[in-house]
PDB file of C-alpha atoms in Angstrom:
ATOM      1  CA  UNK R   1      19.504  -5.405  -0.853  1.00 72.00           C
ATOM      2  CA  UNK R   2      18.981  -3.008   1.594  1.00 84.00           C
ATOM      3  CA  UNK R   3      16.119  -0.019   1.075  1.00 91.00           C
ATOM      4  CA  UNK R   4      16.826   3.358   2.316  1.00 92.00           C
ATOM      5  CA  UNK R   5      15.200   5.076   5.177  1.00 94.00           C
ATOM      6  CA  UNK R   6      12.863   7.027   3.349  1.00 94.00           C
ATOM      7  CA  UNK R   7      11.300   3.668   1.757  1.00 96.00           C
ATOM      8  CA  UNK R   8      11.712   2.008   5.312  1.00 96.00           C
ATOM      9  CA  UNK R   9       9.724   4.936   6.654  1.00 97.00           C
ATOM     10  CA  UNK R  10       6.752   5.490   3.812  1.00 98.00           C
ATOM     11  CA  UNK R  11       6.193   1.664   4.650  1.00 98.00           C
ATOM     12  CA  UNK R  12       5.772   2.239   7.986  1.00 96.00           C
ATOM     13  CA  UNK R  13       3.616   5.528   7.478  1.00 97.00           C
ATOM     14  CA  UNK R  14       1.400   4.119   4.923  1.00 98.00           C
ATOM     15  CA  UNK R  15       1.061   0.959   7.058  1.00 97.00           C
ATOM     16  CA  UNK R  16       0.025   2.962   9.996  1.00 97.00           C
ATOM     17  CA  UNK R  17      -2.383   5.257   7.700  1.00 97.00           C
ATOM     18  CA  UNK R  18      -4.556   1.877   6.906  1.00 97.00           C
ATOM     19  CA  UNK R  19      -4.700   0.572  10.563  1.00 96.00           C
ATOM     20  CA  UNK R  20      -6.816   4.094  10.939  1.00 94.00           C
ATOM     21  CA  UNK R  21     -10.597   3.714  10.723  1.00 91.00           C
ATOM     22  CA  UNK R  22     -11.610   4.923   6.978  1.00 86.00           C
ATOM     23  CA  UNK R  23     -11.636   8.574   6.793  1.00 82.00           C
ATOM     24  CA  UNK R  24      -9.645   9.434   9.638  1.00 91.00           C
ATOM     25  CA  UNK R  25      -7.501  12.247   9.458  1.00 95.00           C
ATOM     26  CA  UNK R  26      -3.176  11.603  10.635  1.00 96.00           C
ATOM     27  CA  UNK R  27      -0.987  14.495  11.789  1.00 95.00           C
ATOM     28  CA  UNK R  28       2.873  14.523  10.825  1.00 95.00           C
ATOM     29  CA  UNK R  29       2.909  14.644  14.759  1.00 95.00           C
ATOM     30  CA  UNK R  30       0.785  11.531  15.306  1.00 95.00           C
ATOM     31  CA  UNK R  31       3.315   9.876  13.309  1.00 96.00           C
ATOM     32  CA  UNK R  32       6.542  11.456  14.211  1.00 96.00           C
ATOM     33  CA  UNK R  33       5.513  10.663  18.031  1.00 95.00           C
ATOM     34  CA  UNK R  34       4.218   6.860  17.035  1.00 94.00           C
ATOM     35  CA  UNK R  35       7.525   5.839  15.685  1.00 95.00           C
ATOM     36  CA  UNK R  36      10.074   8.258  16.888  1.00 94.00           C
ATOM     37  CA  UNK R  37      10.815   9.536  13.575  1.00 95.00           C
ATOM     38  CA  UNK R  38      11.994  12.811  12.614  1.00 94.00           C
ATOM     39  CA  UNK R  39       9.738  15.657  12.142  1.00 95.00           C
ATOM     40  CA  UNK R  40      11.356  16.649   8.468  1.00 96.00           C
ATOM     41  CA  UNK R  41      11.918  12.907   7.170  1.00 95.00           C
ATOM     42  CA  UNK R  42       8.248  12.495   7.904  1.00 96.00           C
ATOM     43  CA  UNK R  43       7.165  15.220   6.379  1.00 96.00           C
ATOM     44  CA  UNK R  44       9.064  15.135   2.980  1.00 96.00           C
ATOM     45  CA  UNK R  45       7.915  11.444   2.945  1.00 97.00           C
ATOM     46  CA  UNK R  46       4.132  12.379   3.342  1.00 97.00           C
ATOM     47  CA  UNK R  47       4.077  15.089   0.499  1.00 97.00           C
ATOM     48  CA  UNK R  48       5.835  12.920  -1.801  1.00 97.00           C
ATOM     49  CA  UNK R  49       3.510   9.912  -0.988  1.00 98.00           C
ATOM     50  CA  UNK R  50       0.631  12.610  -1.345  1.00 97.00           C
ATOM     51  CA  UNK R  51       2.244  13.555  -4.769  1.00 97.00           C
ATOM     52  CA  UNK R  52       2.144   9.916  -5.754  1.00 97.00           C
ATOM     53  CA  UNK R  53      -1.144   9.409  -4.818  1.00 97.00           C
ATOM     54  CA  UNK R  54      -0.860   7.090  -2.397  1.00 98.00           C
ATOM     55  CA  UNK R  55      -1.984   9.360   0.402  1.00 98.00           C
ATOM     56  CA  UNK R  56      -4.747  11.720   0.348  1.00 96.00           C
ATOM     57  CA  UNK R  57      -3.729  15.418   2.043  1.00 95.00           C
ATOM     58  CA  UNK R  58      -5.680  18.204   3.055  1.00 91.00           C
ATOM     59  CA  UNK R  59      -3.117  21.158   3.989  1.00 88.00           C
ATOM     60  CA  UNK R  60      -4.173  24.015   6.499  1.00 84.00           C
ATOM     61  CA  UNK R  61      -5.794  24.100  10.178  1.00 84.00           C
ATOM     62  CA  UNK R  62      -7.775  20.652  10.568  1.00 82.00           C
ATOM     63  CA  UNK R  63      -5.648  19.206   7.938  1.00 88.00           C
ATOM     64  CA  UNK R  64      -3.711  16.039   8.229  1.00 94.00           C
ATOM     65  CA  UNK R  65      -3.432  12.875   5.641  1.00 96.00           C
ATOM     66  CA  UNK R  66      -5.036   9.476   5.036  1.00 96.00           C
ATOM     67  CA  UNK R  67      -4.607   6.523   2.644  1.00 96.00           C
ATOM     68  CA  UNK R  68      -5.159   7.594  -0.533  1.00 96.00           C
ATOM     69  CA  UNK R  69      -6.047   4.203  -2.399  1.00 96.00           C
ATOM     70  CA  UNK R  70      -7.244   0.985  -1.075  1.00 97.00           C
ATOM     71  CA  UNK R  71      -4.688  -0.926   0.547  1.00 98.00           C
ATOM     72  CA  UNK R  72      -5.067  -4.042  -1.444  1.00 98.00           C
ATOM     73  CA  UNK R  73      -4.245  -1.217  -4.418  1.00 98.00           C
ATOM     74  CA  UNK R  74      -1.051  -0.572  -2.774  1.00 98.00           C
ATOM     75  CA  UNK R  75       1.504  -2.732  -4.525  1.00 98.00           C
ATOM     76  CA  UNK R  76       4.798  -2.990  -2.541  1.00 98.00           C
ATOM     77  CA  UNK R  77       7.218  -3.542  -5.909  1.00 97.00           C
ATOM     78  CA  UNK R  78       5.785  -0.149  -7.227  1.00 97.00           C
ATOM     79  CA  UNK R  79       5.533   1.509  -3.975  1.00 98.00           C
ATOM     80  CA  UNK R  80       9.980   0.661  -3.056  1.00 97.00           C
ATOM     81  CA  UNK R  81      10.450   1.769  -7.208  1.00 95.00           C
ATOM     82  CA  UNK R  82       8.972   5.020  -6.522  1.00 95.00           C
ATOM     83  CA  UNK R  83      10.581   5.867  -3.302  1.00 96.00           C
ATOM     84  CA  UNK R  84      13.973   4.103  -4.305  1.00 92.00           C
ATOM     85  CA  UNK R  85      16.334   6.492  -6.553  1.00 84.00           C
ATOM     86  CA  UNK R  86      18.352   3.634  -7.552  1.00 82.00           C
ATOM     87  CA  UNK R  87      17.661  -0.341  -7.461  1.00 78.00           C
ATOM     88  CA  UNK R  88      21.484  -0.934  -8.186  1.00 77.00           C
ATOM     89  CA  UNK R  89      23.201  -3.191  -5.609  1.00 78.00           C
ATOM     90  CA  UNK R  90      26.762  -1.514  -6.627  1.00 77.00           C
ATOM     91  CA  UNK R  91      27.882   1.409  -9.188  1.00 77.00           C
ATOM     92  CA  UNK R  92      29.962  -0.501 -11.895  1.00 74.00           C
ATOM     93  CA  UNK R  93      30.383   3.122 -13.336  1.00 70.00           C
ATOM     94  CA  UNK R  94      30.496   5.226 -10.485  1.00 67.00           C
ATOM     95  CA  UNK R  95      34.006   5.999 -10.799  1.00 70.00           C
ATOM     96  CA  UNK R  96      34.287   3.421 -13.788  1.00 77.00           C
ATOM     97  CA  UNK R  97      35.699  -0.181 -12.393  1.00 80.00           C
ATOM     98  CA  UNK R  98      39.044  -1.367 -14.610  1.00 82.00           C
ATOM     99  CA  UNK R  99      37.076  -4.545 -14.968  1.00 84.00           C
ATOM    100  CA  UNK R 100      33.426  -3.786 -15.825  1.00 80.00           C
ATOM    101  CA  UNK R 101      33.530  -4.354 -19.623  1.00 80.00           C
ATOM    102  CA  UNK R 102      34.255  -8.330 -18.747  1.00 85.00           C
ATOM    103  CA  UNK R 103      32.704  -8.790 -15.476  1.00 84.00           C
ATOM    104  CA  UNK R 104      29.888 -10.586 -14.755  1.00 88.00           C
ATOM    105  CA  UNK R 105      28.773  -9.479 -11.430  1.00 86.00           C
ATOM    106  CA  UNK R 106      26.731  -7.003 -12.559  1.00 84.00           C
ATOM    107  CA  UNK R 107      24.439  -8.809 -14.339  1.00 87.00           C
ATOM    108  CA  UNK R 108      23.818 -11.556 -11.377  1.00 92.00           C
ATOM    109  CA  UNK R 109      23.437  -8.707  -9.126  1.00 89.00           C
ATOM    110  CA  UNK R 110      20.784  -7.192 -11.544  1.00 88.00           C
ATOM    111  CA  UNK R 111      19.008 -11.253 -11.218  1.00 93.00           C
ATOM    112  CA  UNK R 112      19.038 -10.602  -7.715  1.00 92.00           C
ATOM    113  CA  UNK R 113      17.197  -7.543  -7.903  1.00 92.00           C
ATOM    114  CA  UNK R 114      14.724  -8.583 -10.354  1.00 93.00           C
ATOM    115  CA  UNK R 115      14.050 -11.308  -8.165  1.00 95.00           C
ATOM    116  CA  UNK R 116      13.652  -9.356  -4.963  1.00 94.00           C
ATOM    117  CA  UNK R 117      11.050  -6.972  -7.099  1.00 95.00           C
ATOM    118  CA  UNK R 118       9.223 -10.168  -8.287  1.00 97.00           C
ATOM    119  CA  UNK R 119       8.585 -10.960  -4.691  1.00 97.00           C
ATOM    120  CA  UNK R 120       7.955  -7.503  -3.557  1.00 97.00           C
ATOM    121  CA  UNK R 121       5.263  -7.490  -6.560  1.00 98.00           C
ATOM    122  CA  UNK R 122       3.686 -10.032  -5.536  1.00 98.00           C
ATOM    123  CA  UNK R 123       2.560  -8.473  -2.196  1.00 98.00           C
ATOM    124  CA  UNK R 124       0.201  -5.290  -1.220  1.00 98.00           C
ATOM    125  CA  UNK R 125      -0.291  -2.967   1.686  1.00 98.00           C
ATOM    126  CA  UNK R 126      -2.883  -5.145   2.914  1.00 98.00           C
ATOM    127  CA  UNK R 127      -0.689  -7.930   3.112  1.00 98.00           C
ATOM    128  CA  UNK R 128       1.462  -6.511   5.437  1.00 97.00           C
ATOM    129  CA  UNK R 129      -1.524  -4.882   7.884  1.00 97.00           C
ATOM    130  CA  UNK R 130      -3.037  -8.598   7.661  1.00 95.00           C
ATOM    131  CA  UNK R 131      -2.398  -9.301  12.064  1.00 93.00           C
ATOM    132  CA  UNK R 132      -4.370  -6.100  11.849  1.00 91.00           C
ATOM    133  CA  UNK R 133      -5.341  -6.516  15.712  1.00 92.00           C
ATOM    134  CA  UNK R 134      -2.040  -6.898  17.148  1.00 93.00           C
ATOM    135  CA  UNK R 135      -0.564  -4.124  15.155  1.00 93.00           C
ATOM    136  CA  UNK R 136      -3.555  -1.594  16.452  1.00 91.00           C
ATOM    137  CA  UNK R 137      -2.032  -2.907  19.879  1.00 91.00           C
ATOM    138  CA  UNK R 138       1.483  -2.461  19.772  1.00 92.00           C
ATOM    139  CA  UNK R 139       0.678   0.884  17.616  1.00 89.00           C
ATOM    140  CA  UNK R 140      -1.652   2.059  20.472  1.00 87.00           C
ATOM    141  CA  UNK R 141      -4.311   3.131  18.147  1.00 83.00           C
ATOM    142  CA  UNK R 142      -7.483   4.119  19.618  1.00 67.00           C
TER     143      UNK R 142
END
């Protein structure tokens, strides 16, 4: 199972926001500089995370974003489902596979995805920032 860059960046953005002092507004530029990411990608992801309630966003001069809910309330499985366009490992119907009607592979892969999601569902954003001091040091957060 491979997550898209969109989801990877969303996780990084949320971790960065969760490590900030409470209520501190972050800028798109700060995140792009910290992780060396495309500004356009970060803007789209922050917009989606804001729309979904993971971030609070404030537009205009002096605006920015901050975490929208406590880290322990952000479930990783739910976040991944929100960010990923599909959880299919293979596309058996695009184009239609000749053996699809009798193939057991799609069932096995569906079980693997379910197991993957079950693990993610056991964790929250708070679990990802458990090593808070080290992460703050690595990200050079003041």
